[in-house]
Amino acid sequence: MKYERVRNFIGGRFVDIKSNRTIPVISPLDGVLLSEMPCSSASALDEAVNAATKAFHSWSRTPIKERVQVFYRYKYLLEKNIQELAVLVSEENGKTMGEAIAEIEKCIELTEFATSLPQLITGEVLEVSKGVECRTEHVPLGVVASIVPFNFPSMVPNWTIPNALALGNCMIIKPSEKVPLSCGRLAELLKEAGLPDGVFSIVQGDREIVEAICDHPGIVAVSFVGSTKVAKLVYQRATHNLKRCLALGGAKNHLLVLPDAKADMTAQNVVASMSGCAGQRCMAASAMVGVGDIDHIIKKICDEARKVVPGENLGAVINKESKERIERYITEAEKDGAKVLVDGRGATVIGKDGGTYVGPTIIDYVKPGMSVATEEIFGPVISIMRTDTLDEALAIENANPYGNAASVFTQNGGAARYVIDRASAGMIGVNIGVPVPREPFSFGGWNESKFGVGDITGKSSIEFWTKLKKSTTKWNPEAGINWMS
Ligand code: NAD
């Protein structure tokens, strides 16, 4: 085993997990056993909630300008340790080192935003009648939880950690059992940055801990990022227990390509979007709808895809089951009459026999009802459908139940605006394959890609991680009593 057994982080220190049920942590890059993760039981969550509840009193009363000093130092530590953090992400998730470095750079940007929160959460005050003032302030919620997926072992945790903590909450995070290592390193850096013990804890585990989080009376809010199936379960269970909840789900992002699109630029963007992080991004392009004659662009897309080589500029998919599932989708599409123009099935990398790779795959002549057109594949695969008109293309996009992202490729401003107005997705791109809004803009989809109100990052996250206190004061004795008193 390359690393020691996974432990929880509770009350500012790592603690052994007492469990006979363990999950191996295997690198998708080469099949090497990195570590093993014992599954925590609900009693470990109790310990973390107790530590967080104790820490909350003093942390929530620490002025925000003081709290964010921790995140200035944390940002510096992320920068200082970027290489080592990226190695861990790449090893446990299977993405390339370039992608892992980009992931840590995004963590730095997210932390940078958190340090600006004092400027953004100033309240309001107004003299509402003679001598009487109303004032609002954002106050922290209490002990909150964050449940995260495997595809960004460091970035998705950092969607929630800096903002929730800078805003005065104490957090318990439940990493994905597939990638439990990166969060432990983040905990060490937060401690080194001066975060008081108990403000941040990690409870490692699987479904049992997720359910215990949703049920725990000491946790007031839950954020979740993962598949739609689990997002629904978590949202229903947490809100049933009267907790605030924001649950982000899966995606099936459509790219609409018009014949006037710049061919080279479109091909590069389409391929980068569908194959980046081996297609394991909730913002990855998964379906493309060509409007009219776009054969010249499809040819360039295939040329670009052939430049994407597993083990070189394409990482691995998370595990064997995932590789098999993705390859099954491709085979099924072929049986249903679609044409596989670039085939990534059976990809291997010399010297990395245990790695789980799928090559870039372009499937053309897909019909809207096929499984590759409707389901989230979560691999480096794009399904191309064709229509005669933009309205037909939009109808296909609108009919999919998800709504994370949609993009249009065109040189026509009017057509682009038409798509922005009509696509049923929370994040729209024009000539951009991965339209992730950067801070201070918030990240979040629509429809079955998100349950709950507001967004998880950026300014919108302030509303999720705080509640408003409204106070009305009268210090002036001459103010008397009026109709409002
Ligand atoms: P997942 O839903 O399997 O797991 C997410 C978390 O839920 C993990 O911590 C896991 O331990 C837990 N979990 C899994 N099954 C559970 C169950 N039955 N009951 C309770 N908890 C359970 O997701 P994943 O495979 O880790 O991640 C990939 C998915 O996440 C994709 O669908 C992707 O689109 C989505 N995702 C969405 C966003 C977004 O912003 N919308 C971002 C990243 C990933």
Coordinates of C-alpha atoms and ligand atoms in Angstrom, one line a residue:
M1 CA 0.0 0.0 0.0
K2 CA 1.5 3.3 -1.1
Y3 CA -0.2 5.4 1.7
E4 CA -1.3 4.6 5.2
R5 CA -4.8 3.5 6.0
V6 CA -7.4 6.3 5.6
R7 CA -8.4 8.0 8.9
N8 CA -11.0 10.4 10.0
F9 CA -10.1 14.0 11.0
I10 CA -12.0 15.1 14.0
G11 CA -11.4 17.8 16.5
G12 CA -8.2 18.9 14.8
R13 CA -6.5 15.5 14.7
F14 CA -6.5 12.3 12.6
V15 CA -8.2 9.4 14.3
D16 CA -8.3 5.7 13.4
I17 CA -11.6 4.3 12.0
K18 CA -12.8 1.3 13.9
S19 CA -14.4 -0.9 11.3
N20 CA -13.9 -4.3 9.7
R21 CA -15.6 -3.1 6.5
T22 CA -12.9 -1.6 4.2
I23 CA -12.9 -0.4 0.7
P24 CA -9.6 -0.5 -1.3
V25 CA -8.4 2.7 -2.8
I26 CA -7.0 1.8 -6.2
S27 CA -5.3 4.2 -8.7
P28 CA -7.2 4.2 -12.0
L29 CA -4.0 5.2 -13.7
D30 CA -2.3 1.8 -13.2
G31 CA -4.3 -0.3 -10.8
V32 CA -1.8 0.2 -7.9
L33 CA -3.3 -0.2 -4.4
L34 CA -2.9 3.3 -2.8
S35 CA -4.6 2.7 0.5
E36 CA -7.7 1.2 2.1
M37 CA -10.6 3.1 3.6
P38 CA -12.5 1.6 6.6
C39 CA -16.1 2.7 6.6
S40 CA -17.0 4.9 9.6
S41 CA -20.1 4.2 11.6
A42 CA -22.6 6.8 12.7
S43 CA -20.8 7.1 16.1
A44 CA -17.8 8.7 14.3
L45 CA -20.3 11.3 12.9
D46 CA -21.5 12.0 16.5
E47 CA -17.9 12.7 17.6
A48 CA -17.4 15.1 14.7
V49 CA -20.7 16.9 15.4
N50 CA -19.8 17.2 19.0
A51 CA -16.4 18.7 18.1
A52 CA -18.0 21.1 15.6
T53 CA -20.7 22.1 18.0
K54 CA -18.1 23.0 20.6
A55 CA -16.0 24.9 18.1
F56 CA -19.0 26.8 16.7
H57 CA -19.5 29.1 19.7
S58 CA -16.1 30.8 19.4
W59 CA -15.7 30.5 15.6
S60 CA -19.0 32.0 14.8
R61 CA -18.3 35.0 17.1
T62 CA -14.8 35.6 15.6
P63 CA -15.2 38.6 13.3
I64 CA -15.3 37.7 9.6
K65 CA -12.2 39.8 8.8
E66 CA -10.3 37.7 11.3
R67 CA -11.8 34.4 10.0
V68 CA -10.7 35.1 6.4
Q69 CA -7.1 35.5 7.5
V70 CA -7.1 31.7 7.8
F71 CA -8.0 31.5 4.1
Y72 CA -5.3 34.0 3.0
R73 CA -2.9 31.5 4.6
Y74 CA -4.7 28.5 3.2
K75 CA -4.5 30.0 -0.3
Y76 CA -0.8 30.5 0.1
L77 CA -0.4 26.8 1.3
L78 CA -2.4 25.5 -1.7
E79 CA -0.1 27.5 -4.0
K80 CA 3.0 26.3 -2.1
N81 CA 1.9 22.6 -2.2
I82 CA 0.3 22.6 -5.7
Q83 CA 2.5 19.9 -7.2
E84 CA 2.1 17.5 -4.3
L85 CA -1.7 18.1 -4.1
A86 CA -2.0 17.5 -7.8
V87 CA -0.1 14.2 -7.6
L88 CA -2.6 12.9 -5.0
V89 CA -5.6 14.0 -7.1
S90 CA -4.1 12.4 -10.2
E91 CA -3.3 9.2 -8.4
E92 CA -6.6 8.6 -6.8
N93 CA -8.9 10.0 -9.5
G94 CA -6.9 9.0 -12.7
K95 CA -6.9 12.4 -14.3
T96 CA -3.7 13.7 -16.0
M97 CA -1.2 15.8 -14.1
G98 CA -2.2 18.9 -16.2
E99 CA -5.8 18.4 -15.3
A100 CA -4.9 17.9 -11.6
I101 CA -2.9 21.1 -11.5
A102 CA -5.8 23.0 -13.1
E103 CA -8.0 21.5 -10.4
I104 CA -5.8 22.9 -7.6
E105 CA -5.6 26.2 -9.4
K106 CA -9.4 26.3 -9.3
C107 CA -9.2 25.6 -5.5
I108 CA -7.0 28.6 -5.2
E109 CA -9.5 30.8 -7.1
L110 CA -12.3 29.5 -4.8
T111 CA -10.3 30.4 -1.7
E112 CA -9.5 33.8 -3.1
F113 CA -13.2 34.4 -3.5
A114 CA -13.8 33.4 0.2
T115 CA -11.3 36.1 1.3
S116 CA -13.5 38.7 -0.4
L117 CA -16.6 37.7 1.6
P118 CA -16.2 40.5 4.2
Q119 CA -16.7 43.0 1.3
L120 CA -19.8 41.2 0.0
I121 CA -21.8 40.5 3.2
T122 CA -22.1 43.9 4.6
G123 CA -25.6 44.2 5.9
E124 CA -28.1 47.1 5.5
V125 CA -29.2 49.8 7.9
L126 CA -31.9 52.5 7.5
E127 CA -33.8 54.9 9.7
V128 CA -37.3 53.6 9.0
S129 CA -39.2 56.1 11.2
K130 CA -38.0 58.9 13.5
G131 CA -35.3 57.5 15.7
V132 CA -36.0 53.9 14.7
E133 CA -33.4 51.9 12.7
C134 CA -33.8 48.6 10.9
R135 CA -30.6 46.6 10.3
T136 CA -29.8 43.2 8.7
E137 CA -26.9 40.9 9.1
H138 CA -25.9 37.6 7.7
V139 CA -25.2 35.1 10.5
P140 CA -23.8 31.6 10.3
L141 CA -26.1 28.6 10.4
G142 CA -24.2 26.3 12.8
V143 CA -22.8 22.8 12.0
V144 CA -23.2 22.0 8.3
A145 CA -22.3 19.0 6.2
S146 CA -20.8 18.6 2.7
I147 CA -21.1 15.3 0.8
V148 CA -18.9 15.2 -2.3
P149 CA -18.3 13.0 -5.4
F150 CA -15.3 11.3 -6.9
N151 CA -14.6 13.4 -10.0
F152 CA -13.0 16.4 -8.4
P153 CA -11.4 15.1 -5.1
S154 CA -10.1 18.6 -4.2
M155 CA -12.2 21.1 -6.2
V156 CA -15.7 20.1 -5.2
P157 CA -14.7 20.0 -1.5
N158 CA -13.4 23.5 -2.0
W159 CA -16.7 24.7 -3.5
T160 CA -18.0 24.5 0.0
I161 CA -15.1 24.6 2.6
P162 CA -13.8 28.2 2.3
N163 CA -17.2 29.9 1.9
A164 CA -19.0 27.9 4.5
L165 CA -16.2 28.3 7.1
A166 CA -15.4 32.0 6.3
L167 CA -19.1 32.7 6.8
G168 CA -18.7 31.3 10.4
N169 CA -20.1 27.7 10.1
C170 CA -18.4 24.5 11.3
M171 CA -18.3 21.8 8.6
I172 CA -18.2 18.0 8.4
I173 CA -17.2 16.7 5.0
K174 CA -17.9 13.2 3.7
P175 CA -15.5 12.5 0.8
S176 CA -16.3 10.0 -1.9
E177 CA -15.1 6.5 -0.9
K178 CA -13.5 6.2 -4.3
V179 CA -11.1 9.2 -3.6
P180 CA -10.8 9.6 0.2
L181 CA -7.1 10.8 0.2
S182 CA -7.1 14.5 -1.0
C183 CA -9.5 15.8 1.7
G184 CA -7.1 14.6 4.4
R185 CA -4.3 16.7 3.0
L186 CA -6.7 19.7 2.8
A187 CA -7.4 19.2 6.5
E188 CA -3.7 19.4 7.3
L189 CA -3.3 22.6 5.3
L190 CA -6.4 24.2 7.0
K191 CA -4.9 23.4 10.4
E192 CA -1.5 24.7 9.3
A193 CA -3.3 27.9 8.2
G194 CA -4.6 28.4 11.7
L195 CA -8.1 27.0 11.5
P196 CA -9.2 26.2 15.1
D197 CA -9.7 22.5 16.0
G198 CA -13.3 21.2 15.4
V199 CA -14.2 23.8 12.8
F200 CA -13.5 21.3 10.0
S201 CA -13.9 17.5 10.3
I202 CA -13.8 14.6 7.9
V203 CA -15.9 11.5 8.3
Q204 CA -14.9 8.9 5.8
G205 CA -17.5 6.3 4.7
D206 CA -20.2 5.5 2.3
R207 CA -24.0 5.4 2.2
E208 CA -24.3 4.8 6.0
I209 CA -22.6 8.1 6.8
V210 CA -24.6 10.0 4.2
E211 CA -27.9 8.8 5.7
A212 CA -26.6 9.6 9.2
I213 CA -25.8 13.1 8.1
C214 CA -29.3 13.6 6.7
D215 CA -30.8 12.4 10.0
H216 CA -28.5 14.0 12.5
P217 CA -30.2 16.5 14.7
G218 CA -27.0 18.4 15.3
I219 CA -26.5 19.2 11.6
V220 CA -28.6 22.1 10.2
A221 CA -27.6 22.2 6.5
V222 CA -26.4 19.7 3.9
S223 CA -24.8 20.4 0.6
F224 CA -24.5 17.4 -1.8
V225 CA -22.8 17.0 -5.1
G226 CA -23.1 13.7 -7.0
S227 CA -25.4 11.7 -9.3
T228 CA -29.1 12.7 -9.7
K229 CA -30.3 9.4 -8.2
V230 CA -28.5 10.1 -4.9
A231 CA -29.1 13.9 -5.0
K232 CA -32.8 13.2 -4.9
L233 CA -32.5 10.8 -2.0
V234 CA -30.3 13.2 0.0
Y235 CA -32.5 16.2 -0.8
Q236 CA -35.7 14.3 0.2
R237 CA -34.2 12.9 3.4
A238 CA -32.5 16.1 4.6
T239 CA -35.4 18.3 3.9
H240 CA -37.8 15.7 5.5
N241 CA -35.7 16.3 8.6
L242 CA -36.2 20.0 8.2
K243 CA -32.6 20.8 7.2
R244 CA -31.6 23.3 4.6
C245 CA -30.3 21.4 1.5
L246 CA -28.8 22.1 -1.8
A247 CA -28.2 18.9 -3.9
L248 CA -26.4 19.0 -7.2
G249 CA -27.0 16.1 -9.5
G250 CA -25.8 14.6 -12.8
A251 CA -25.9 16.1 -16.3
K252 CA -26.3 15.5 -20.0
N253 CA -24.9 18.7 -21.6
H254 CA -25.8 19.5 -25.2
L255 CA -23.7 21.4 -27.7
L256 CA -25.6 22.9 -30.6
V257 CA -23.4 23.4 -33.7
L258 CA -24.5 25.6 -36.6
P259 CA -22.9 25.5 -40.0
D260 CA -21.5 29.0 -39.7
A261 CA -19.4 28.0 -36.7
K262 CA -15.6 28.4 -36.9
A263 CA -14.7 24.9 -37.8
D264 CA -11.3 24.6 -36.2
M265 CA -12.2 26.4 -33.0
T266 CA -15.5 24.4 -32.7
A267 CA -13.7 21.1 -33.2
Q268 CA -11.1 21.9 -30.5
N269 CA -13.7 23.0 -28.0
V270 CA -16.0 20.0 -28.6
V271 CA -13.2 17.5 -28.2
A272 CA -11.7 19.3 -25.1
S273 CA -15.2 19.3 -23.5
M274 CA -16.1 15.7 -24.1
S275 CA -12.7 14.2 -23.3
G276 CA -11.3 16.5 -20.6
C277 CA -11.0 14.6 -17.3
A278 CA -12.0 11.6 -19.4
G279 CA -15.5 13.0 -19.7
Q280 CA -16.0 12.7 -16.0
R281 CA -17.2 16.3 -15.5
C282 CA -20.7 17.4 -14.8
M283 CA -20.0 20.1 -17.4
A284 CA -18.7 17.8 -20.1
A285 CA -20.3 17.8 -23.5
S286 CA -22.1 14.5 -23.9
A287 CA -24.5 15.2 -26.8
M288 CA -24.0 17.4 -29.9
V289 CA -26.8 18.5 -32.2
G290 CA -25.7 19.5 -35.7
V291 CA -28.1 21.9 -37.4
G292 CA -28.0 21.6 -41.2
D293 CA -24.8 20.6 -43.0
I294 CA -22.0 20.3 -40.6
D295 CA -20.1 17.4 -42.1
H296 CA -16.9 19.6 -42.5
I297 CA -17.0 20.3 -38.7
I298 CA -17.6 16.6 -37.8
K299 CA -14.6 15.6 -39.9
K300 CA -12.4 18.1 -37.9
I301 CA -13.8 16.8 -34.6
C302 CA -12.7 13.3 -35.6
D303 CA -9.2 14.6 -36.5
E304 CA -9.0 16.4 -33.1
A305 CA -10.2 13.4 -31.2
R306 CA -7.5 11.2 -32.8
K307 CA -4.9 13.5 -31.2
V308 CA -6.3 12.5 -27.7
V309 CA -4.3 9.6 -26.5
P310 CA -5.0 7.5 -23.4
G311 CA -2.1 7.7 -20.9
E312 CA -0.7 10.8 -22.6
N313 CA -3.2 13.6 -22.8
L314 CA -6.2 11.5 -21.6
G315 CA -6.5 10.2 -18.1
A316 CA -8.3 7.1 -16.9
V317 CA -11.9 6.6 -15.9
I318 CA -12.5 5.9 -12.2
N319 CA -12.6 2.1 -12.2
K320 CA -13.3 -1.2 -14.1
E321 CA -17.0 -1.0 -13.7
S322 CA -17.1 2.5 -15.1
K323 CA -15.0 1.4 -18.1
E324 CA -17.3 -1.5 -18.8
R325 CA -20.4 0.6 -18.4
I326 CA -19.1 3.2 -20.9
E327 CA -18.1 0.6 -23.4
R328 CA -21.5 -1.0 -23.1
Y329 CA -23.1 2.3 -24.1
I330 CA -21.0 2.5 -27.2
T331 CA -21.8 -1.1 -28.2
E332 CA -25.5 -0.6 -27.6
A333 CA -25.5 2.6 -29.8
E334 CA -23.8 0.7 -32.6
K335 CA -26.4 -2.1 -32.4
D336 CA -29.2 0.5 -32.5
G337 CA -27.8 1.8 -35.8
A338 CA -25.5 4.7 -34.8
K339 CA -22.1 4.9 -36.5
V340 CA -18.9 4.9 -34.3
L341 CA -16.6 7.3 -36.1
V342 CA -13.8 7.2 -33.5
D343 CA -13.8 4.2 -31.2
G344 CA -12.3 4.3 -27.8
R345 CA -13.3 0.8 -26.7
G346 CA -10.5 -1.6 -25.5
A347 CA -8.0 1.2 -24.9
T348 CA -4.8 0.1 -23.1
V349 CA -1.7 1.9 -22.0
I350 CA 1.7 0.2 -22.3
G351 CA 3.1 -0.5 -18.8
K352 CA -0.1 0.4 -17.1
D353 CA -2.0 -2.9 -17.4
G354 CA -4.2 -2.3 -14.3
G355 CA -5.3 1.2 -15.6
T356 CA -8.8 1.7 -16.7
Y357 CA -8.8 3.7 -19.9
V358 CA -11.4 4.5 -22.5
G359 CA -10.3 6.3 -25.7
P360 CA -12.1 9.3 -27.1
T361 CA -15.3 8.2 -28.9
I362 CA -17.4 10.0 -31.5
I363 CA -20.7 8.4 -32.3
D364 CA -22.6 9.9 -35.3
Y365 CA -26.2 9.4 -36.6
V366 CA -27.5 9.0 -33.0
K367 CA -31.3 9.2 -32.7
P368 CA -32.9 11.2 -29.9
G369 CA -34.4 8.1 -28.1
M370 CA -31.2 6.0 -27.9
S371 CA -29.6 5.5 -24.5
V372 CA -26.4 7.4 -25.5
A373 CA -28.6 10.4 -26.4
T374 CA -30.5 10.5 -23.1
E375 CA -28.4 9.1 -20.3
E376 CA -25.3 10.5 -18.6
I377 CA -22.4 8.3 -19.8
F378 CA -19.6 10.0 -17.7
G379 CA -16.9 9.0 -20.1
P380 CA -15.0 10.5 -23.1
V381 CA -17.9 9.9 -25.5
I382 CA -20.0 12.3 -27.6
S383 CA -23.3 11.4 -29.3
I384 CA -24.0 13.4 -32.5
M385 CA -27.6 14.0 -33.6
R386 CA -28.6 16.0 -36.6
T387 CA -31.5 18.3 -37.3
D388 CA -32.6 20.6 -40.1
T389 CA -33.5 23.6 -37.9
L390 CA -32.3 25.3 -34.7
D391 CA -35.8 24.9 -33.2
E392 CA -35.6 21.1 -33.6
A393 CA -32.2 21.1 -32.0
L394 CA -33.5 23.2 -29.1
A395 CA -36.4 20.8 -28.7
I396 CA -33.9 17.9 -28.2
E397 CA -32.0 19.9 -25.7
N398 CA -35.1 21.0 -23.8
A399 CA -36.5 17.4 -23.7
N400 CA -33.5 16.1 -21.7
P401 CA -34.3 16.0 -18.0
Y402 CA -31.0 17.4 -16.8
G403 CA -30.1 21.1 -17.1
N404 CA -26.5 21.8 -16.0
A405 CA -25.1 23.3 -19.2
A406 CA -25.7 23.9 -22.9
S407 CA -23.6 25.6 -25.5
V408 CA -24.0 26.9 -29.0
F409 CA -21.3 27.3 -31.7
T410 CA -22.0 29.9 -34.3
Q411 CA -20.8 33.3 -35.6
N412 CA -24.3 34.6 -35.6
G413 CA -25.1 36.8 -32.6
G414 CA -28.8 36.6 -33.1
A415 CA -28.8 32.8 -33.2
A416 CA -26.6 32.7 -30.0
R417 CA -29.0 34.9 -28.2
Y418 CA -31.9 32.7 -29.4
V419 CA -30.2 29.7 -27.8
I420 CA -29.4 31.6 -24.5
D421 CA -33.1 32.5 -24.2
R422 CA -34.4 29.0 -25.0
A423 CA -32.0 26.4 -23.7
S424 CA -33.2 24.8 -20.5
A425 CA -29.9 24.8 -18.5
G426 CA -28.4 26.9 -15.7
M427 CA -25.1 27.6 -17.5
I428 CA -24.9 28.5 -21.2
G429 CA -21.9 28.8 -23.4
V430 CA -21.4 30.6 -26.6
N431 CA -18.4 29.2 -28.5
I432 CA -17.3 27.7 -25.2
G433 CA -17.4 23.9 -24.6
V434 CA -17.3 24.0 -20.8
P435 CA -19.2 27.1 -19.7
V436 CA -18.2 27.1 -16.0
P437 CA -18.8 30.5 -14.5
R438 CA -15.7 31.8 -12.7
E439 CA -15.8 33.5 -9.3
P440 CA -17.5 35.7 -8.3
F441 CA -20.3 34.2 -10.5
S442 CA -22.0 31.2 -9.1
F443 CA -22.1 27.7 -10.3
G444 CA -25.4 25.7 -10.6
G445 CA -27.6 23.9 -13.0
W446 CA -31.4 23.6 -13.4
N447 CA -34.0 20.8 -13.6
E448 CA -32.7 17.4 -12.5
S449 CA -29.2 18.8 -12.2
K450 CA -30.0 20.6 -9.0
F451 CA -32.5 20.4 -6.1
G452 CA -32.9 23.3 -3.8
V453 CA -32.7 27.1 -4.1
G454 CA -29.7 29.2 -5.0
D455 CA -26.2 28.1 -6.1
I456 CA -23.3 26.5 -4.4
T457 CA -20.5 28.9 -5.2
G458 CA -19.9 32.6 -5.7
K459 CA -22.2 35.3 -4.3
S460 CA -25.2 33.0 -4.3
S461 CA -23.5 30.7 -1.7
I462 CA -23.8 33.5 0.9
E463 CA -27.6 32.9 1.0
F464 CA -27.1 29.2 1.5
W465 CA -24.5 29.3 4.2
T466 CA -26.1 32.1 6.3
K467 CA -29.4 33.3 7.6
L468 CA -30.5 36.9 7.9
K469 CA -31.0 38.5 11.3
K470 CA -33.2 41.6 11.2
S471 CA -33.0 44.0 14.2
T472 CA -35.1 47.1 14.8
T473 CA -33.7 49.5 17.4
K474 CA -34.8 52.8 19.1
W475 CA -32.4 54.7 21.3
N476 CA -33.9 58.1 21.0
P477 CA -36.3 58.8 23.9
E478 CA -38.1 61.5 21.8
A479 CA -39.0 59.0 19.2
G480 CA -42.2 58.1 21.1
I481 CA -44.6 55.4 20.2
N482 CA -46.0 55.3 16.7
W483 CA -48.4 53.0 14.8
M484 CA -45.7 50.4 14.3
S485 CA -44.6 50.1 18.0
Ligands
NAD1 P1 -22.5 9.4 -6.5 O1 -23.9 10.0 -6.4 O2 -22.4 8.0 -6.7 O3 -21.8 9.7 -5.1 C1 -21.8 11.0 -4.5 C2 -21.7 10.8 -3.0 O4 -22.9 10.2 -2.5 C3 -20.5 10.0 -2.5 O5 -19.9 10.7 -1.4 C4 -21.1 8.7 -2.1 O6 -20.4 8.1 -1.1 C5 -22.5 9.0 -1.8 N1 -23.5 7.9 -2.1 C6 -23.4 7.1 -3.2 N2 -24.5 6.3 -3.3 C7 -25.3 6.6 -2.2 C8 -26.5 6.1 -1.7 N3 -27.2 5.2 -2.3 N4 -27.0 6.7 -0.6 C9 -26.4 7.7 0.0 N5 -25.2 8.2 -0.4 C10 -24.6 7.7 -1.5 O7 -21.7 10.3 -7.5 P2 -20.2 10.0 -8.0 O8 -20.2 8.8 -8.9 O9 -19.2 10.0 -6.9 O10 -19.9 11.3 -8.9 C11 -20.3 11.4 -10.3 C12 -21.7 12.1 -10.4 O11 -21.6 13.4 -9.8 C13 -22.1 12.4 -11.8 O12 -23.4 12.1 -12.0 C14 -21.8 13.8 -12.0 O13 -22.5 14.5 -13.0 C15 -22.1 14.4 -10.7 N6 -21.5 15.7 -10.4 C16 -22.3 16.7 -10.5 C17 -21.8 18.0 -10.3 C18 -22.7 19.2 -10.4 O14 -22.2 20.3 -10.2 N7 -24.0 19.1 -10.8 C19 -20.4 18.2 -10.0 C20 -19.6 17.0 -9.9 C21 -20.2 15.8 -10.1

